[in-house]
């Protein structure tokens, strides 16, 4: 699905790695929703929850802090892009290793840890993922949610119907896989959380580590 030449695109993580990262995003948000009724990556949900909580006079800060952390993460990602605009391989590897480490630290925290710790930290990570990891094998994607990917799926299928060249078919198939990866991740995250509660985060650590290994293998000089 990819080659080293394609991976020379700035910030391109390769298609296998991108699919695994997208799966992690669905996994984590399903986990957080079941435990804390909030999201870290799909901030659209938090905006709705925030508005509803205000109208119903319910506690609303639980949704505000993740949104602020997300905005901070986007600003940080732009700063990182300014420092390393070419997004070289070693830079992307460092960011991915950092994400694996953060997930592992959170997985080791006791179950009684305040929800804000998980939501704020993961919202910050989610924003950085959105900004830095958005190209896979020369194709655009969103690695933290599914709405944009559904739009790309519709566009790629329409393009394939109009022109059945190999590139159009490949783009359509990849779009299907991206949407499916998020859905599968959400299913696995929900399943793991129901059965092992806070320890379910180790599943995200494992999948993210696989994404890192895939990127390292595919991007070797």
Tab-separated table of C-alpha atoms in Angstrom:
chain	number	residue	atom	x	y	z
A	1	UNK	CA	0.000	0.000	0.000
A	2	UNK	CA	2.981	2.294	0.336
A	3	UNK	CA	6.642	2.684	-0.481
A	4	UNK	CA	9.627	4.652	0.739
A	5	UNK	CA	9.300	7.168	-2.073
A	6	UNK	CA	5.784	8.080	-0.981
A	7	UNK	CA	6.902	8.413	2.611
A	8	UNK	CA	9.157	11.332	1.622
A	9	UNK	CA	6.095	13.577	1.692
A	10	UNK	CA	6.549	15.858	4.747
A	11	UNK	CA	4.841	14.267	7.735
A	12	UNK	CA	3.615	11.235	5.791
A	13	UNK	CA	3.412	8.297	8.204
A	14	UNK	CA	2.518	5.588	5.697
A	15	UNK	CA	-0.835	3.915	5.300
A	16	UNK	CA	-0.469	0.979	7.677
A	17	UNK	CA	0.765	3.224	10.460
A	18	UNK	CA	-2.014	5.738	9.782
A	19	UNK	CA	-4.671	3.019	9.961
A	20	UNK	CA	-3.314	1.831	13.307
A	21	UNK	CA	-3.196	5.377	14.670
A	22	UNK	CA	-6.780	5.951	13.563
A	23	UNK	CA	-7.772	2.738	15.313
A	24	UNK	CA	-6.130	3.998	18.510
A	25	UNK	CA	-8.165	7.201	18.341
A	26	UNK	CA	-11.454	5.312	18.164
A	27	UNK	CA	-10.246	3.017	20.937
A	28	UNK	CA	-9.347	5.855	23.303
A	29	UNK	CA	-12.507	7.896	22.764
A	30	UNK	CA	-14.714	4.843	23.350
A	31	UNK	CA	-12.754	4.143	26.526
A	32	UNK	CA	-13.079	7.729	27.759
A	33	UNK	CA	-16.772	7.944	26.978
A	34	UNK	CA	-17.540	4.793	28.942
A	35	UNK	CA	-15.455	5.901	31.919
A	36	UNK	CA	-16.006	9.676	31.948
A	37	UNK	CA	-18.788	10.439	29.421
A	38	UNK	CA	-16.451	12.728	27.528
A	39	UNK	CA	-14.023	12.645	24.610
A	40	UNK	CA	-10.405	13.634	24.047
A	41	UNK	CA	-10.064	13.327	20.273
A	42	UNK	CA	-13.593	13.907	18.907
A	43	UNK	CA	-14.003	17.402	20.326
A	44	UNK	CA	-17.251	17.969	18.425
A	45	UNK	CA	-18.911	15.766	21.024
A	46	UNK	CA	-17.466	17.844	23.859
A	47	UNK	CA	-18.794	21.051	22.310
A	48	UNK	CA	-22.294	19.541	22.250
A	49	UNK	CA	-21.954	18.193	25.804
A	50	UNK	CA	-20.689	21.591	26.976
A	51	UNK	CA	-23.668	23.421	25.463
A	52	UNK	CA	-26.181	20.917	26.861
A	53	UNK	CA	-24.609	21.097	30.326
A	54	UNK	CA	-24.874	24.892	30.306
A	55	UNK	CA	-28.527	24.820	29.298
A	56	UNK	CA	-29.397	22.157	31.873
A	57	UNK	CA	-27.321	23.835	34.609
A	58	UNK	CA	-25.130	20.775	35.004
A	59	UNK	CA	-21.373	20.821	35.704
A	60	UNK	CA	-19.750	22.024	32.490
A	61	UNK	CA	-16.064	22.457	33.297
A	62	UNK	CA	-15.446	18.758	32.593
A	63	UNK	CA	-16.019	19.578	28.925
A	64	UNK	CA	-14.332	22.980	28.919
A	65	UNK	CA	-10.891	21.836	30.052
A	66	UNK	CA	-10.482	19.266	27.267
A	67	UNK	CA	-11.463	21.932	24.717
A	68	UNK	CA	-8.878	24.344	26.106
A	69	UNK	CA	-6.248	21.605	26.143
A	70	UNK	CA	-7.116	20.784	22.545
A	71	UNK	CA	-6.685	24.409	21.485
A	72	UNK	CA	-3.345	24.475	23.290
A	73	UNK	CA	-2.287	21.309	21.481
A	74	UNK	CA	-3.119	22.835	18.106
A	75	UNK	CA	-1.017	25.879	18.946
A	76	UNK	CA	1.841	23.640	20.075
A	77	UNK	CA	1.624	21.623	16.862
A	78	UNK	CA	1.896	24.806	14.813
A	79	UNK	CA	4.945	25.777	16.841
A	80	UNK	CA	6.496	22.389	16.145
A	81	UNK	CA	5.765	22.789	12.437
A	82	UNK	CA	7.502	26.140	12.544
A	83	UNK	CA	10.588	24.572	14.088
A	84	UNK	CA	10.601	21.547	11.753
A	85	UNK	CA	8.547	22.496	8.662
A	86	UNK	CA	9.825	19.500	6.678
A	87	UNK	CA	8.667	17.115	9.438
A	88	UNK	CA	11.715	14.838	9.029
A	89	UNK	CA	11.654	11.174	9.943
A	90	UNK	CA	13.485	11.529	13.252
A	91	UNK	CA	11.080	14.275	14.309
A	92	UNK	CA	8.003	12.186	13.539
A	93	UNK	CA	9.533	9.204	15.329
A	94	UNK	CA	10.170	11.343	18.408
A	95	UNK	CA	6.554	12.528	18.446
A	96	UNK	CA	5.241	8.977	18.038
A	97	UNK	CA	7.517	7.656	20.793
A	98	UNK	CA	6.275	10.474	23.010
A	99	UNK	CA	2.673	9.458	22.368
A	100	UNK	CA	3.366	5.827	23.226
A	101	UNK	CA	5.088	6.953	26.432
A	102	UNK	CA	2.181	9.213	27.409
A	103	UNK	CA	-0.357	6.450	26.820
A	104	UNK	CA	1.761	4.068	28.914
A	105	UNK	CA	2.058	6.529	31.807
A	106	UNK	CA	-1.701	7.108	31.789
A	107	UNK	CA	-2.318	3.352	31.690
A	108	UNK	CA	-0.222	2.961	34.844
A	109	UNK	CA	-2.220	5.510	36.827
A	110	UNK	CA	-4.636	4.139	39.437
A	111	UNK	CA	-8.301	3.894	38.536
A	112	UNK	CA	-9.139	6.609	41.080
A	113	UNK	CA	-7.066	9.231	39.225
A	114	UNK	CA	-9.200	12.329	38.467
A	115	UNK	CA	-10.829	12.222	35.058
A	116	UNK	CA	-9.380	15.630	34.192
A	117	UNK	CA	-5.865	14.158	34.075
A	118	UNK	CA	-6.834	11.718	31.326
A	119	UNK	CA	-9.072	14.108	29.409
A	120	UNK	CA	-6.721	17.091	29.406
A	121	UNK	CA	-3.567	15.159	28.540
A	122	UNK	CA	-5.230	13.088	25.825
A	123	UNK	CA	-6.956	16.145	24.338
A	124	UNK	CA	-3.550	17.796	24.040
A	125	UNK	CA	-2.193	14.684	22.323
A	126	UNK	CA	-5.237	14.480	20.060
A	127	UNK	CA	-4.718	18.002	18.764
A	128	UNK	CA	-1.074	17.302	17.955
A	129	UNK	CA	-2.092	14.105	16.148
A	130	UNK	CA	-4.657	16.002	14.095
A	131	UNK	CA	-2.151	18.590	12.932
A	132	UNK	CA	0.982	16.502	12.401
A	133	UNK	CA	-0.393	13.147	11.238
A	134	UNK	CA	-2.647	13.849	8.290
A	135	UNK	CA	-0.940	12.268	5.305
A	136	UNK	CA	-0.603	8.567	4.524
A	137	UNK	CA	0.951	7.313	1.331
A	138	UNK	CA	0.205	10.623	-0.358
A	139	UNK	CA	-3.465	10.547	0.708
A	140	UNK	CA	-5.056	12.890	3.237
A	141	UNK	CA	-6.870	11.627	6.309
A	142	UNK	CA	-7.913	12.552	9.837
A	143	UNK	CA	-6.306	10.224	12.376
A	144	UNK	CA	-8.442	11.270	15.354
A	145	UNK	CA	-12.058	11.194	14.143
A	146	UNK	CA	-14.263	9.852	11.381
A	147	UNK	CA	-16.414	12.729	10.066
A	148	UNK	CA	-13.794	14.110	7.693
A	149	UNK	CA	-12.852	10.610	6.616
A	150	UNK	CA	-16.465	9.831	5.717
A	151	UNK	CA	-16.461	12.880	3.456
A	152	UNK	CA	-13.228	11.716	1.831
A	153	UNK	CA	-14.756	8.269	1.407
A	154	UNK	CA	-17.735	9.700	-0.466
A	155	UNK	CA	-15.446	11.849	-2.606
A	156	UNK	CA	-13.087	8.994	-3.428
A	157	UNK	CA	-15.930	6.627	-4.330
A	158	UNK	CA	-17.478	9.278	-6.582
A	159	UNK	CA	-14.095	9.845	-8.233
A	160	UNK	CA	-13.665	6.099	-8.714
A	161	UNK	CA	-17.078	5.807	-10.367
A	162	UNK	CA	-16.181	8.612	-12.773
A	163	UNK	CA	-12.679	7.342	-13.506
A	164	UNK	CA	-11.694	3.810	-12.564
A	165	UNK	CA	-7.962	4.289	-12.747
A	166	UNK	CA	-5.844	2.343	-10.282
A	167	UNK	CA	-5.103	5.453	-8.245
A	168	UNK	CA	-8.785	6.258	-7.773
A	169	UNK	CA	-9.610	2.701	-6.741
A	170	UNK	CA	-6.703	2.684	-4.303
A	171	UNK	CA	-7.851	5.953	-2.725
A	172	UNK	CA	-11.402	4.628	-2.323
A	173	UNK	CA	-10.221	1.384	-0.734
A	174	UNK	CA	-7.953	3.264	1.653
A	175	UNK	CA	-10.812	5.583	2.659
A	176	UNK	CA	-12.959	2.548	3.471
A	177	UNK	CA	-10.147	1.110	5.570
A	178	UNK	CA	-9.668	4.382	7.475
A	179	UNK	CA	-13.342	4.585	8.416
A	180	UNK	CA	-13.358	0.901	9.334
A	181	UNK	CA	-10.203	1.297	11.438
A	182	UNK	CA	-11.814	3.970	13.592
A	183	UNK	CA	-14.963	1.879	14.022
A	184	UNK	CA	-12.995	-1.256	14.896
A	185	UNK	CA	-10.903	0.738	17.353
A	186	UNK	CA	-14.027	2.101	19.031
A	187	UNK	CA	-15.460	-1.414	19.300
A	188	UNK	CA	-12.253	-2.807	20.791
A	189	UNK	CA	-11.927	0.123	23.183
A	190	UNK	CA	-15.484	-0.303	24.409
A	191	UNK	CA	-15.074	-4.062	24.751
A	192	UNK	CA	-11.818	-3.748	26.682
A	193	UNK	CA	-13.187	-1.034	28.970
A	194	UNK	CA	-16.273	-3.051	29.847
A	195	UNK	CA	-14.124	-6.020	30.811
A	196	UNK	CA	-10.965	-4.513	32.341
A	197	UNK	CA	-11.890	-0.863	33.039
A	198	UNK	CA	-8.866	1.441	33.400
A	199	UNK	CA	-6.411	-1.262	32.295
A	200	UNK	CA	-7.962	-1.041	28.825
A	201	UNK	CA	-5.575	1.796	28.015
A	202	UNK	CA	-2.820	-0.789	27.622
A	203	UNK	CA	-4.571	-1.835	24.431
A	204	UNK	CA	-4.044	1.667	23.051
A	205	UNK	CA	-0.380	1.484	24.064
A	206	UNK	CA	0.042	-1.789	22.170
A	207	UNK	CA	-1.657	-0.591	18.972
A	208	UNK	CA	0.207	2.726	19.001
A	209	UNK	CA	3.485	0.848	19.448
A	210	UNK	CA	2.611	-1.229	16.381
A	211	UNK	CA	1.984	1.999	14.458
A	212	UNK	CA	5.432	3.212	15.457
A	213	UNK	CA	7.090	-0.049	14.408
A	214	UNK	CA	5.245	0.062	11.082
A	215	UNK	CA	6.410	3.606	10.429
A	216	UNK	CA	10.007	2.762	11.310
A	217	UNK	CA	9.969	-0.222	8.965
A	218	UNK	CA	8.307	1.589	6.063
A	219	UNK	CA	10.396	4.758	6.278
A	220	UNK	CA	13.842	3.201	6.446
A	221	UNK	CA	16.282	5.001	4.127
